[in-house]
Protein backbone atom coordinates (compact mmCIF):
# COMPACT_ATOMS: atom_id res chain seq x y z
CA UNK A 1 0.00 0.00 0.00
CA UNK A 2 1.55 3.27 -1.12
CA UNK A 3 1.60 5.97 1.57
CA UNK A 4 -0.28 3.63 3.93
CA UNK A 5 -3.66 4.35 2.32
CA UNK A 6 -5.93 2.15 0.22
CA UNK A 7 -9.58 1.27 0.08
CA UNK A 8 -12.42 -0.53 -1.63
CA UNK A 9 -15.66 0.61 -3.24
CA UNK A 10 -18.43 -1.99 -2.92
CA UNK A 11 -20.92 -1.83 -5.83
CA UNK A 12 -24.34 -3.45 -6.09
CA UNK A 13 -26.00 -4.09 -9.46
CA UNK A 14 -29.33 -2.29 -10.21
CA UNK A 15 -31.23 -5.56 -10.80
CA UNK A 16 -30.33 -6.93 -7.35
CA UNK A 17 -33.16 -7.52 -4.93
CA UNK A 18 -33.90 -4.39 -2.85
CA UNK A 19 -31.39 -2.24 -4.78
CA UNK A 20 -29.89 0.00 -3.56
CA UNK A 21 -29.21 -2.57 -0.87
CA UNK A 22 -28.69 -1.57 2.74
CA UNK A 23 -25.27 -2.20 4.24
CA UNK A 24 -24.55 -4.04 7.45
CA UNK A 25 -21.47 -2.58 9.11
CA UNK A 26 -19.83 -3.90 12.25
CA UNK A 27 -18.06 -1.47 14.56
CA UNK A 28 -14.43 -0.73 13.81
CA UNK A 29 -12.01 -2.56 16.08
CA UNK A 30 -14.76 -4.88 17.32
CA UNK A 31 -12.27 -7.58 18.28
CA UNK A 32 -9.42 -5.24 19.30
CA UNK A 33 -7.55 -6.01 16.06
CA UNK A 34 -8.53 -2.96 13.99
CA UNK A 35 -10.85 -5.04 11.78
CA UNK A 36 -13.85 -3.50 10.04
CA UNK A 37 -16.50 -5.65 8.39
CA UNK A 38 -19.23 -4.62 5.94
CA UNK A 39 -21.59 -6.49 3.63
CA UNK A 40 -24.66 -5.81 1.52
CA UNK A 41 -27.81 -7.03 3.25
CA UNK A 42 -30.88 -6.99 0.95
CA UNK A 43 -33.07 -8.36 3.76
CA UNK A 44 -32.04 -5.84 6.41
CA UNK A 45 -35.16 -3.70 5.96
CA UNK A 46 -37.55 -6.05 4.13
CA UNK A 47 -38.37 -9.74 3.85
CA UNK A 48 -37.41 -11.87 0.86
CA UNK A 49 -39.35 -15.08 0.32
CA UNK A 50 -37.13 -17.60 -1.47
CA UNK A 51 -39.10 -20.18 -3.42
CA UNK A 52 -37.94 -23.74 -4.22
CA UNK A 53 -36.43 -24.38 -7.66
CA UNK A 54 -36.17 -20.65 -8.35
CA UNK A 55 -32.86 -19.09 -9.38
CA UNK A 56 -31.77 -15.87 -7.71
CA UNK A 57 -28.85 -13.78 -8.90
CA UNK A 58 -27.09 -11.03 -7.01
CA UNK A 59 -24.25 -9.18 -8.75
CA UNK A 60 -21.49 -7.19 -7.10
CA UNK A 61 -18.23 -5.54 -8.06
CA UNK A 62 -15.39 -4.37 -5.86
CA UNK A 63 -13.06 -1.59 -6.91
CA UNK A 64 -9.87 -1.96 -4.89
CA UNK A 65 -7.60 1.06 -5.06
CA UNK A 66 -4.27 2.25 -3.82
CA UNK A 67 -4.12 5.85 -2.63
CA UNK A 68 -7.23 8.02 -2.57
CA UNK A 69 -10.38 8.14 -4.71
CA UNK A 70 -12.96 10.92 -4.95
CA UNK A 71 -16.75 10.68 -5.05
CA UNK A 72 -16.90 11.41 -8.80
CA UNK A 73 -14.48 8.57 -9.66
CA UNK A 74 -16.36 6.11 -7.42
CA UNK A 75 -19.75 7.06 -8.91
CA UNK A 76 -18.35 6.91 -12.46
CA UNK A 77 -16.99 3.41 -11.77
CA UNK A 78 -20.39 2.27 -10.52
CA UNK A 79 -22.20 3.83 -13.49
CA UNK A 80 -19.96 2.05 -16.01
CA UNK A 81 -20.48 -1.22 -14.13
CA UNK A 82 -24.26 -0.80 -13.90
CA UNK A 83 -24.74 0.50 -17.46
CA UNK A 84 -21.98 -0.92 -19.65
CA UNK A 85 -21.72 0.32 -23.22
CA UNK A 86 -23.52 -1.71 -25.85
CA UNK A 87 -21.11 -3.25 -28.32
CA UNK A 88 -22.04 -4.61 -31.73
CA UNK A 89 -19.53 -6.77 -33.59
CA UNK A 90 -19.81 -6.57 -37.37
CA UNK A 91 -18.00 -9.21 -39.41
CA UNK A 92 -16.78 -8.09 -42.80
PDB file of C-alpha atoms in Angstrom:
ATOM      1  CA  UNK A   1       0.000   0.000   0.000  1.00  0.00           C
ATOM      2  CA  UNK A   2       1.548   3.270  -1.118  1.00  0.00           C
ATOM      3  CA  UNK A   3       1.602   5.968   1.566  1.00  0.00           C
ATOM      4  CA  UNK A   4      -0.282   3.633   3.930  1.00  0.00           C
ATOM      5  CA  UNK A   5      -3.660   4.351   2.318  1.00  0.00           C
ATOM      6  CA  UNK A   6      -5.926   2.153   0.216  1.00  0.00           C
ATOM      7  CA  UNK A   7      -9.583   1.265   0.076  1.00  0.00           C
ATOM      8  CA  UNK A   8     -12.415  -0.533  -1.630  1.00  0.00           C
ATOM      9  CA  UNK A   9     -15.662   0.612  -3.241  1.00  0.00           C
ATOM     10  CA  UNK A  10     -18.434  -1.985  -2.924  1.00  0.00           C
ATOM     11  CA  UNK A  11     -20.916  -1.828  -5.826  1.00  0.00           C
ATOM     12  CA  UNK A  12     -24.344  -3.447  -6.089  1.00  0.00           C
ATOM     13  CA  UNK A  13     -26.001  -4.090  -9.461  1.00  0.00           C
ATOM     14  CA  UNK A  14     -29.328  -2.290 -10.212  1.00  0.00           C
ATOM     15  CA  UNK A  15     -31.232  -5.556 -10.795  1.00  0.00           C
ATOM     16  CA  UNK A  16     -30.325  -6.934  -7.353  1.00  0.00           C
ATOM     17  CA  UNK A  17     -33.160  -7.518  -4.928  1.00  0.00           C
ATOM     18  CA  UNK A  18     -33.896  -4.393  -2.854  1.00  0.00           C
ATOM     19  CA  UNK A  19     -31.391  -2.240  -4.776  1.00  0.00           C
ATOM     20  CA  UNK A  20     -29.885   0.003  -3.555  1.00  0.00           C
ATOM     21  CA  UNK A  21     -29.212  -2.565  -0.874  1.00  0.00           C
ATOM     22  CA  UNK A  22     -28.689  -1.571   2.737  1.00  0.00           C
ATOM     23  CA  UNK A  23     -25.270  -2.198   4.240  1.00  0.00           C
ATOM     24  CA  UNK A  24     -24.548  -4.042   7.446  1.00  0.00           C
ATOM     25  CA  UNK A  25     -21.471  -2.577   9.107  1.00  0.00           C
ATOM     26  CA  UNK A  26     -19.828  -3.898  12.245  1.00  0.00           C
ATOM     27  CA  UNK A  27     -18.061  -1.468  14.564  1.00  0.00           C
ATOM     28  CA  UNK A  28     -14.425  -0.727  13.811  1.00  0.00           C
ATOM     29  CA  UNK A  29     -12.014  -2.560  16.080  1.00  0.00           C
ATOM     30  CA  UNK A  30     -14.757  -4.879  17.317  1.00  0.00           C
ATOM     31  CA  UNK A  31     -12.269  -7.581  18.282  1.00  0.00           C
ATOM     32  CA  UNK A  32      -9.417  -5.239  19.305  1.00  0.00           C
ATOM     33  CA  UNK A  33      -7.554  -6.014  16.058  1.00  0.00           C
ATOM     34  CA  UNK A  34      -8.533  -2.959  13.990  1.00  0.00           C
ATOM     35  CA  UNK A  35     -10.849  -5.041  11.776  1.00  0.00           C
ATOM     36  CA  UNK A  36     -13.847  -3.505  10.045  1.00  0.00           C
ATOM     37  CA  UNK A  37     -16.502  -5.654   8.386  1.00  0.00           C
ATOM     38  CA  UNK A  38     -19.230  -4.621   5.942  1.00  0.00           C
ATOM     39  CA  UNK A  39     -21.595  -6.485   3.629  1.00  0.00           C
ATOM     40  CA  UNK A  40     -24.656  -5.811   1.524  1.00  0.00           C
ATOM     41  CA  UNK A  41     -27.812  -7.025   3.252  1.00  0.00           C
ATOM     42  CA  UNK A  42     -30.883  -6.992   0.953  1.00  0.00           C
ATOM     43  CA  UNK A  43     -33.069  -8.363   3.757  1.00  0.00           C
ATOM     44  CA  UNK A  44     -32.043  -5.838   6.411  1.00  0.00           C
ATOM     45  CA  UNK A  45     -35.159  -3.697   5.959  1.00  0.00           C
ATOM     46  CA  UNK A  46     -37.553  -6.047   4.128  1.00  0.00           C
ATOM     47  CA  UNK A  47     -38.372  -9.740   3.846  1.00  0.00           C
ATOM     48  CA  UNK A  48     -37.411 -11.871   0.864  1.00  0.00           C
ATOM     49  CA  UNK A  49     -39.355 -15.082   0.320  1.00  0.00           C
ATOM     50  CA  UNK A  50     -37.131 -17.601  -1.473  1.00  0.00           C
ATOM     51  CA  UNK A  51     -39.101 -20.183  -3.423  1.00  0.00           C
ATOM     52  CA  UNK A  52     -37.940 -23.737  -4.224  1.00  0.00           C
ATOM     53  CA  UNK A  53     -36.428 -24.382  -7.658  1.00  0.00           C
ATOM     54  CA  UNK A  54     -36.168 -20.650  -8.348  1.00  0.00           C
ATOM     55  CA  UNK A  55     -32.864 -19.087  -9.378  1.00  0.00           C
ATOM     56  CA  UNK A  56     -31.766 -15.874  -7.708  1.00  0.00           C
ATOM     57  CA  UNK A  57     -28.851 -13.778  -8.905  1.00  0.00           C
ATOM     58  CA  UNK A  58     -27.085 -11.029  -7.006  1.00  0.00           C
ATOM     59  CA  UNK A  59     -24.250  -9.177  -8.746  1.00  0.00           C
ATOM     60  CA  UNK A  60     -21.486  -7.186  -7.097  1.00  0.00           C
ATOM     61  CA  UNK A  61     -18.227  -5.544  -8.061  1.00  0.00           C
ATOM     62  CA  UNK A  62     -15.395  -4.368  -5.859  1.00  0.00           C
ATOM     63  CA  UNK A  63     -13.056  -1.591  -6.914  1.00  0.00           C
ATOM     64  CA  UNK A  64      -9.874  -1.956  -4.886  1.00  0.00           C
ATOM     65  CA  UNK A  65      -7.604   1.061  -5.064  1.00  0.00           C
ATOM     66  CA  UNK A  66      -4.265   2.253  -3.816  1.00  0.00           C
ATOM     67  CA  UNK A  67      -4.116   5.849  -2.625  1.00  0.00           C
ATOM     68  CA  UNK A  68      -7.230   8.024  -2.570  1.00  0.00           C
ATOM     69  CA  UNK A  69     -10.382   8.141  -4.715  1.00  0.00           C
ATOM     70  CA  UNK A  70     -12.957  10.920  -4.950  1.00  0.00           C
ATOM     71  CA  UNK A  71     -16.749  10.678  -5.054  1.00  0.00           C
ATOM     72  CA  UNK A  72     -16.898  11.408  -8.801  1.00  0.00           C
ATOM     73  CA  UNK A  73     -14.484   8.567  -9.663  1.00  0.00           C
ATOM     74  CA  UNK A  74     -16.362   6.111  -7.419  1.00  0.00           C
ATOM     75  CA  UNK A  75     -19.746   7.057  -8.914  1.00  0.00           C
ATOM     76  CA  UNK A  76     -18.353   6.909 -12.459  1.00  0.00           C
ATOM     77  CA  UNK A  77     -16.986   3.411 -11.774  1.00  0.00           C
ATOM     78  CA  UNK A  78     -20.387   2.265 -10.516  1.00  0.00           C
ATOM     79  CA  UNK A  79     -22.203   3.830 -13.486  1.00  0.00           C
ATOM     80  CA  UNK A  80     -19.957   2.053 -16.007  1.00  0.00           C
ATOM     81  CA  UNK A  81     -20.479  -1.218 -14.125  1.00  0.00           C
ATOM     82  CA  UNK A  82     -24.264  -0.799 -13.903  1.00  0.00           C
ATOM     83  CA  UNK A  83     -24.744   0.502 -17.456  1.00  0.00           C
ATOM     84  CA  UNK A  84     -21.976  -0.918 -19.646  1.00  0.00           C
ATOM     85  CA  UNK A  85     -21.719   0.320 -23.220  1.00  0.00           C
ATOM     86  CA  UNK A  86     -23.522  -1.711 -25.846  1.00  0.00           C
ATOM     87  CA  UNK A  87     -21.112  -3.251 -28.322  1.00  0.00           C
ATOM     88  CA  UNK A  88     -22.040  -4.612 -31.729  1.00  0.00           C
ATOM     89  CA  UNK A  89     -19.531  -6.774 -33.594  1.00  0.00           C
ATOM     90  CA  UNK A  90     -19.805  -6.570 -37.368  1.00  0.00           C
ATOM     91  CA  UNK A  91     -18.001  -9.212 -39.413  1.00  0.00           C
ATOM     92  CA  UNK A  92     -16.782  -8.087 -42.797  1.00  0.00           C
TER      93      UNK A  92
END
